[in-house]
Tab-separated table of C-alpha atoms and ligand atoms in Angstrom:
chain	number	residue	atom	x	y	z
A	1	UNK	CA	74.748	120.353	113.719
A	2	UNK	CA	76.200	122.916	111.321
A	3	UNK	CA	79.714	124.107	112.108
A	4	UNK	CA	79.675	126.782	109.390
A	5	UNK	CA	82.394	129.372	109.953
A	6	UNK	CA	83.598	127.702	113.151
A	7	UNK	CA	87.349	127.165	113.228
A	8	UNK	CA	88.619	123.916	114.716
A	9	UNK	CA	92.193	122.966	115.582
A	10	UNK	CA	92.757	119.233	116.007
A	11	UNK	CA	96.176	118.160	117.237
A	12	UNK	CA	97.709	115.031	115.726
A	13	UNK	CA	95.118	114.883	112.961
A	14	UNK	CA	97.121	113.560	110.005
A	15	UNK	CA	95.873	110.062	110.750
A	16	UNK	CA	93.885	107.877	113.120
A	17	UNK	CA	91.194	109.284	115.390
A	18	UNK	CA	92.388	112.869	114.852
A	19	UNK	CA	91.985	112.591	111.102
A	20	UNK	CA	88.493	111.157	111.531
A	21	UNK	CA	87.590	114.098	113.769
A	22	UNK	CA	89.067	116.588	111.277
A	23	UNK	CA	87.081	115.091	108.400
A	24	UNK	CA	83.822	114.956	110.376
A	25	UNK	CA	84.145	118.593	111.431
A	26	UNK	CA	85.129	119.596	107.884
A	27	UNK	CA	81.990	117.889	106.540
A	28	UNK	CA	79.918	120.049	108.894
A	29	UNK	CA	81.372	123.203	107.348
A	30	UNK	CA	84.109	123.988	109.881
A	31	UNK	CA	87.442	125.543	108.945
A	32	UNK	CA	89.936	122.892	109.995
A	33	UNK	CA	93.546	123.145	111.109
A	34	UNK	CA	95.112	119.720	110.576
A	35	UNK	CA	98.086	119.556	112.927
A	36	UNK	CA	100.931	117.091	112.512
A	37	UNK	CA	104.313	116.438	114.070
A	38	UNK	CA	106.025	114.168	111.514
A	39	UNK	CA	103.291	112.907	109.135
A	40	UNK	CA	103.586	115.729	106.619
A	41	UNK	CA	102.251	113.840	103.560
A	42	UNK	CA	99.198	112.380	105.343
A	43	UNK	CA	98.446	115.784	106.906
A	44	UNK	CA	98.333	117.464	103.503
A	45	UNK	CA	96.230	114.560	102.173
A	46	UNK	CA	93.789	115.057	105.062
A	47	UNK	CA	93.546	118.806	104.373
A	48	UNK	CA	93.108	118.134	100.624
A	49	UNK	CA	90.357	115.572	101.354
A	50	UNK	CA	88.472	118.141	103.442
A	51	UNK	CA	88.833	120.753	100.700
A	52	UNK	CA	87.729	118.264	98.005
A	53	UNK	CA	84.601	117.591	100.064
A	54	UNK	CA	83.827	121.315	99.946
A	55	UNK	CA	85.382	122.359	103.267
A	56	UNK	CA	88.321	124.577	104.218
A	57	UNK	CA	91.498	123.220	105.774
A	58	UNK	CA	95.191	123.871	106.237
A	59	UNK	CA	97.934	121.515	107.421
A	60	UNK	CA	100.263	122.938	110.067
A	61	UNK	CA	103.371	121.321	111.507
A	62	UNK	CA	103.844	121.715	115.257
A	63	UNK	CA	105.154	119.373	117.906
A	64	UNK	CA	102.707	119.967	120.760
A	65	UNK	CA	105.526	119.609	123.299
A	66	UNK	CA	107.231	122.663	121.795
A	67	UNK	CA	105.552	125.882	122.923
A	68	UNK	CA	107.146	127.994	120.170
A	69	UNK	CA	105.798	125.667	117.493
A	70	UNK	CA	102.339	125.707	119.105
A	71	UNK	CA	102.459	129.505	119.103
A	72	UNK	CA	103.298	129.446	115.383
A	73	UNK	CA	100.348	127.091	114.829
A	74	UNK	CA	98.049	129.632	116.509
A	75	UNK	CA	99.445	132.350	114.253
A	76	UNK	CA	98.887	130.179	111.164
A	77	UNK	CA	95.330	129.505	112.301
A	78	UNK	CA	94.658	133.219	112.816
A	79	UNK	CA	96.147	134.101	109.454
A	80	UNK	CA	94.071	131.515	107.574
A	81	UNK	CA	90.764	131.577	109.434
A	82	UNK	CA	90.839	133.964	112.406
A	83	UNK	CA	90.359	132.844	116.007
A	84	UNK	CA	89.975	129.205	116.981
A	85	UNK	CA	86.514	128.273	118.291
A	86	UNK	CA	87.156	124.583	118.995
A	87	UNK	CA	90.399	122.982	120.178
A	88	UNK	CA	90.638	119.195	120.193
A	89	UNK	CA	93.658	117.934	122.133
A	90	UNK	CA	94.032	114.575	120.402
A	91	UNK	CA	97.806	114.112	119.962
A	92	UNK	CA	98.945	111.241	122.129
A	93	UNK	CA	101.545	108.503	122.415
A	94	UNK	CA	102.147	105.307	124.342
A	95	UNK	CA	105.444	103.851	125.599
A	96	UNK	CA	104.323	100.601	127.205
A	97	UNK	CA	106.360	98.638	129.716
A	98	UNK	CA	105.533	96.707	132.852
A	99	UNK	CA	106.031	99.219	135.666
A	100	UNK	CA	109.148	97.610	137.166
A	101	UNK	CA	110.831	97.820	133.746
A	102	UNK	CA	109.605	101.326	132.889
A	103	UNK	CA	112.327	103.953	132.610
A	104	UNK	CA	111.917	107.502	133.825
A	105	UNK	CA	112.424	108.558	130.189
A	106	UNK	CA	109.412	106.473	129.080
A	107	UNK	CA	107.355	108.009	131.874
A	108	UNK	CA	108.424	111.558	131.005
A	109	UNK	CA	107.881	111.136	127.246
A	110	UNK	CA	104.269	110.041	127.729
A	111	UNK	CA	103.602	112.862	130.214
A	112	UNK	CA	105.247	115.399	127.956
A	113	UNK	CA	103.075	114.644	124.910
A	114	UNK	CA	99.745	113.652	126.494
A	115	UNK	CA	99.689	116.179	129.336
A	116	UNK	CA	102.369	118.727	128.403
A	117	UNK	CA	101.013	119.003	124.862
A	118	UNK	CA	97.515	119.544	126.227
A	119	UNK	CA	98.869	122.258	128.552
A	120	UNK	CA	100.698	124.064	125.733
A	121	UNK	CA	97.818	123.976	123.251
A	122	UNK	CA	95.111	124.829	125.765
A	123	UNK	CA	97.076	127.792	127.105
A	124	UNK	CA	97.969	129.040	123.632
A	125	UNK	CA	94.342	128.872	122.430
A	126	UNK	CA	92.668	129.711	125.758
A	127	UNK	CA	91.893	133.344	124.899
A	128	UNK	CA	90.410	132.277	121.562
A	129	UNK	CA	88.127	129.723	123.214
A	130	UNK	CA	87.155	132.204	125.924
A	131	UNK	CA	86.362	134.934	123.383
A	132	UNK	CA	84.534	132.622	120.964
A	133	UNK	CA	80.771	132.471	121.079
A	134	UNK	CA	80.452	129.150	122.940
A	135	UNK	CA	84.039	128.005	122.499
A	136	UNK	CA	84.845	124.348	122.949
A	137	UNK	CA	87.778	122.484	124.472
A	138	UNK	CA	87.675	118.732	123.838
A	139	UNK	CA	90.366	116.449	125.245
A	140	UNK	CA	90.831	112.921	123.956
A	141	UNK	CA	91.546	110.720	126.956
A	142	UNK	CA	91.103	106.920	127.123
A	143	UNK	CA	89.241	104.118	128.863
A	144	UNK	CA	92.708	103.257	130.192
A	145	UNK	CA	92.638	106.480	132.249
A	146	UNK	CA	89.635	105.069	134.112
A	147	UNK	CA	90.420	101.372	134.290
A	148	UNK	CA	94.210	101.207	134.113
A	149	UNK	CA	95.858	98.659	131.830
A	150	UNK	CA	98.713	96.223	132.332
A	151	UNK	CA	101.954	97.783	131.047
A	152	UNK	CA	100.524	101.293	130.726
A	153	UNK	CA	101.134	102.971	134.109
A	154	UNK	CA	102.511	106.070	132.354
A	155	UNK	CA	99.699	106.291	129.786
A	156	UNK	CA	96.969	105.545	132.363
A	157	UNK	CA	98.320	108.259	134.672
A	158	UNK	CA	98.437	110.781	131.829
A	159	UNK	CA	94.981	109.940	130.499
A	160	UNK	CA	93.504	110.021	133.982
A	161	UNK	CA	95.200	113.394	134.569
A	162	UNK	CA	93.221	114.761	131.628
A	163	UNK	CA	89.979	114.249	133.574
A	164	UNK	CA	90.979	116.564	136.435
A	165	UNK	CA	92.427	119.108	134.042
A	166	UNK	CA	89.229	119.155	131.970
A	167	UNK	CA	86.937	119.571	134.971
A	168	UNK	CA	89.049	122.457	136.249
A	169	UNK	CA	89.209	124.245	132.896
A	170	UNK	CA	85.441	123.678	132.543
A	171	UNK	CA	84.963	125.649	135.775
A	172	UNK	CA	87.306	128.414	134.646
A	173	UNK	CA	85.762	128.703	131.154
A	174	UNK	CA	82.162	128.545	132.318
A	175	UNK	CA	81.895	132.249	133.188
A	176	UNK	CA	82.612	133.051	129.549
A	177	UNK	CA	80.033	130.559	128.225
A	178	UNK	CA	82.547	128.098	126.779
A	179	UNK	CA	82.779	124.407	127.651
A	180	UNK	CA	85.455	121.767	128.234
A	181	UNK	CA	84.862	118.025	128.001
A	182	UNK	CA	86.769	114.779	127.652
A	183	UNK	CA	86.074	111.882	125.346
A	184	UNK	CA	87.401	108.553	126.604
A	185	UNK	CA	87.573	106.096	123.696
A	186	UNK	CA	87.866	102.371	124.150
A	187	UNK	CA	90.213	100.361	121.930
A	188	UNK	CA	89.908	101.871	118.456
A	189	UNK	CA	91.148	100.588	115.099
A	190	UNK	CA	94.182	102.850	114.446
A	191	UNK	CA	97.973	102.528	114.244
A	192	UNK	CA	98.044	102.761	118.040
A	193	UNK	CA	96.377	99.351	118.420
A	194	UNK	CA	98.151	97.855	115.350
A	195	UNK	CA	101.044	96.795	117.551
A	196	UNK	CA	98.798	94.797	119.919
A	197	UNK	CA	99.090	91.061	119.087
A	198	UNK	CA	95.909	89.450	117.659
A	199	UNK	CA	95.621	87.085	120.613
A	200	UNK	CA	95.566	90.052	123.026
A	201	UNK	CA	93.087	91.936	120.822
A	202	UNK	CA	90.796	88.863	120.799
A	203	UNK	CA	90.907	88.853	124.600
A	204	UNK	CA	90.114	92.586	124.674
A	205	UNK	CA	87.155	92.169	122.295
A	206	UNK	CA	85.786	89.286	124.364
A	207	UNK	CA	85.520	91.737	127.284
A	208	UNK	CA	83.565	94.354	125.299
A	209	UNK	CA	79.780	93.971	125.636
A	210	UNK	CA	79.244	95.291	122.071
A	211	UNK	CA	81.766	92.640	120.903
A	212	UNK	CA	83.869	94.816	118.617
A	213	UNK	CA	86.617	97.410	118.662
A	214	UNK	CA	85.601	101.035	118.126
A	215	UNK	CA	85.841	102.434	114.617
A	216	UNK	CA	87.288	105.926	114.185
A	217	UNK	CA	83.806	107.179	113.191
A	218	UNK	CA	82.398	106.091	116.577
A	219	UNK	CA	84.759	108.507	118.331
A	220	UNK	CA	84.542	111.303	115.752
A	221	UNK	CA	80.729	111.366	115.935
A	222	UNK	CA	80.807	112.082	119.685
A	223	UNK	CA	83.455	114.781	119.241
A	224	UNK	CA	81.319	116.342	116.508
A	225	UNK	CA	78.418	116.538	118.967
A	226	UNK	CA	80.602	118.105	121.669
A	227	UNK	CA	81.970	120.619	119.164
A	228	UNK	CA	78.491	121.652	118.047
A	229	UNK	CA	76.030	124.098	119.554
A	230	UNK	CA	73.824	121.109	120.475
A	231	UNK	CA	76.143	120.393	123.424
A	232	UNK	CA	76.064	123.880	124.946
A	233	UNK	CA	74.854	122.667	128.396
A	234	UNK	CA	77.384	119.819	128.660
A	235	UNK	CA	80.613	120.730	130.438
A	236	UNK	CA	83.219	119.106	132.655
A	237	UNK	CA	82.112	115.655	131.522
A	238	UNK	CA	83.941	112.535	130.474
A	239	UNK	CA	82.018	110.820	127.684
A	240	UNK	CA	82.908	107.136	127.438
A	241	UNK	CA	82.859	105.681	123.935
A	242	UNK	CA	83.937	102.137	124.695
A	243	UNK	CA	81.246	99.646	123.711
A	244	UNK	CA	80.265	99.157	127.341
A	245	UNK	CA	83.698	98.083	128.628
A	246	UNK	CA	82.989	99.463	132.086
A	247	UNK	CA	79.520	97.928	132.513
B	1	NAP	P1	97.777	107.400	116.238
B	1	NAP	O1	97.141	106.788	115.049
B	1	NAP	O2	99.059	106.854	116.761
B	1	NAP	O3	97.922	108.956	115.994
B	1	NAP	C1	98.459	109.773	116.980
B	1	NAP	C2	98.702	111.118	116.396
B	1	NAP	O4	99.294	111.926	117.405
B	1	NAP	C3	99.653	111.075	115.219
B	1	NAP	O5	99.022	111.678	114.117
B	1	NAP	C4	100.856	111.888	115.675
B	1	NAP	O6	101.346	112.802	114.698
B	1	NAP	C5	100.266	112.710	116.790
B	1	NAP	N1	101.311	113.102	117.724
B	1	NAP	C6	102.043	112.319	118.548
B	1	NAP	N2	102.926	113.060	119.214
B	1	NAP	C7	102.744	114.347	118.812
B	1	NAP	C8	103.360	115.574	119.125
B	1	NAP	N3	104.360	115.641	120.011
B	1	NAP	N4	102.928	116.701	118.505
B	1	NAP	C9	101.921	116.656	117.612
B	1	NAP	N5	101.306	115.500	117.251
B	1	NAP	C10	101.729	114.376	117.848
B	1	NAP	O7	96.801	107.367	117.495
B	1	NAP	P2	95.213	107.279	117.621
B	1	NAP	O8	94.894	105.893	117.941
B	1	NAP	O9	94.555	107.961	116.502
B	1	NAP	O10	95.054	108.125	118.965
B	1	NAP	C11	94.588	109.463	118.993
B	1	NAP	C12	94.277	109.812	120.448
B	1	NAP	O11	93.275	108.927	120.939
B	1	NAP	C13	95.463	109.685	121.378
B	1	NAP	O12	95.439	110.709	122.345
B	1	NAP	C14	95.231	108.338	122.050
B	1	NAP	O13	95.848	108.272	123.288
B	1	NAP	C15	93.720	108.321	122.136
B	1	NAP	N6	93.149	106.993	122.247
B	1	NAP	C16	93.379	106.044	121.304
B	1	NAP	C17	92.803	104.790	121.458
B	1	NAP	C18	93.003	103.683	120.455
B	1	NAP	O14	92.622	102.537	120.781
B	1	NAP	N7	93.500	103.943	119.275
B	1	NAP	C19	92.003	104.516	122.570
B	1	NAP	C20	91.800	105.509	123.519
B	1	NAP	C21	92.374	106.752	123.339
B	1	NAP	P3	102.470	112.437	113.593
B	1	NAP	O15	102.004	111.169	112.932
B	1	NAP	O16	102.464	113.621	112.699
B	1	NAP	O17	103.774	112.261	114.320
């Protein structure tokens, strides 16, 4: 699944799932743009790790909710590597609250990053993906977008919205030979689940047929497949990577 000379932009890839994706794609020979909002040190460490492993990477600051910064990220990508072949919309946040307690600000913040960020980055890199030989758009959604989750009405709505967006962009990109897919991870060991109390995590794990949380590598391996030429006839899909949570 060589990614030699393919250029991949992964939003929010200083840490967590995004970093795992960046490192996996770097190992395959891709040029990697490690995007960060605030984690400057970790982003440079991620880029250095990819370079030390023999790959090519740059770290670029851009808040995905800010269109001007996303435009500058595209320019930095073009300057370093040329056009982007693969965009992974991974940046995401939660702001959990039982619905009756949820403020409009908490709703808007989650929509702005998870959906607004995806809009900004996809539109900014759309021409690149269209013009690439078999360009790839990969959106990181969540099992919560399918199943819902107590206290996550905002996040579930945003993650579910990614499905419809992806299917529509898949239709629009298809004429040019590029694809768009979603990956919907289950609960994965990253900072995002750190804040979940152990007792709640135990309850979550007891409901997972494979009886464990996902590791970052489990998600990154599926993204690597979708980014590769091996997946050229897969488009408009949501690939669940959740240990069988919905069985
Ligand atoms: P994480 O460790 O909290 O990392 C999230 C990343 O998103 C951070 O690196 C952060 O960048 C970046 N980010 C947030 N807001 C941003 C913005 N406005 N602009 C640019 N970057 C921004 O989360 P994770 O667990 O790896 O999650 C990655 C993705 O997988 C998210 O979309 C999440 O919803 C999804 N997901 C996670 C799980 C899970 O169980 N962990 C399950 C299903 C889906 P900075 O650190 O630089 O601010």
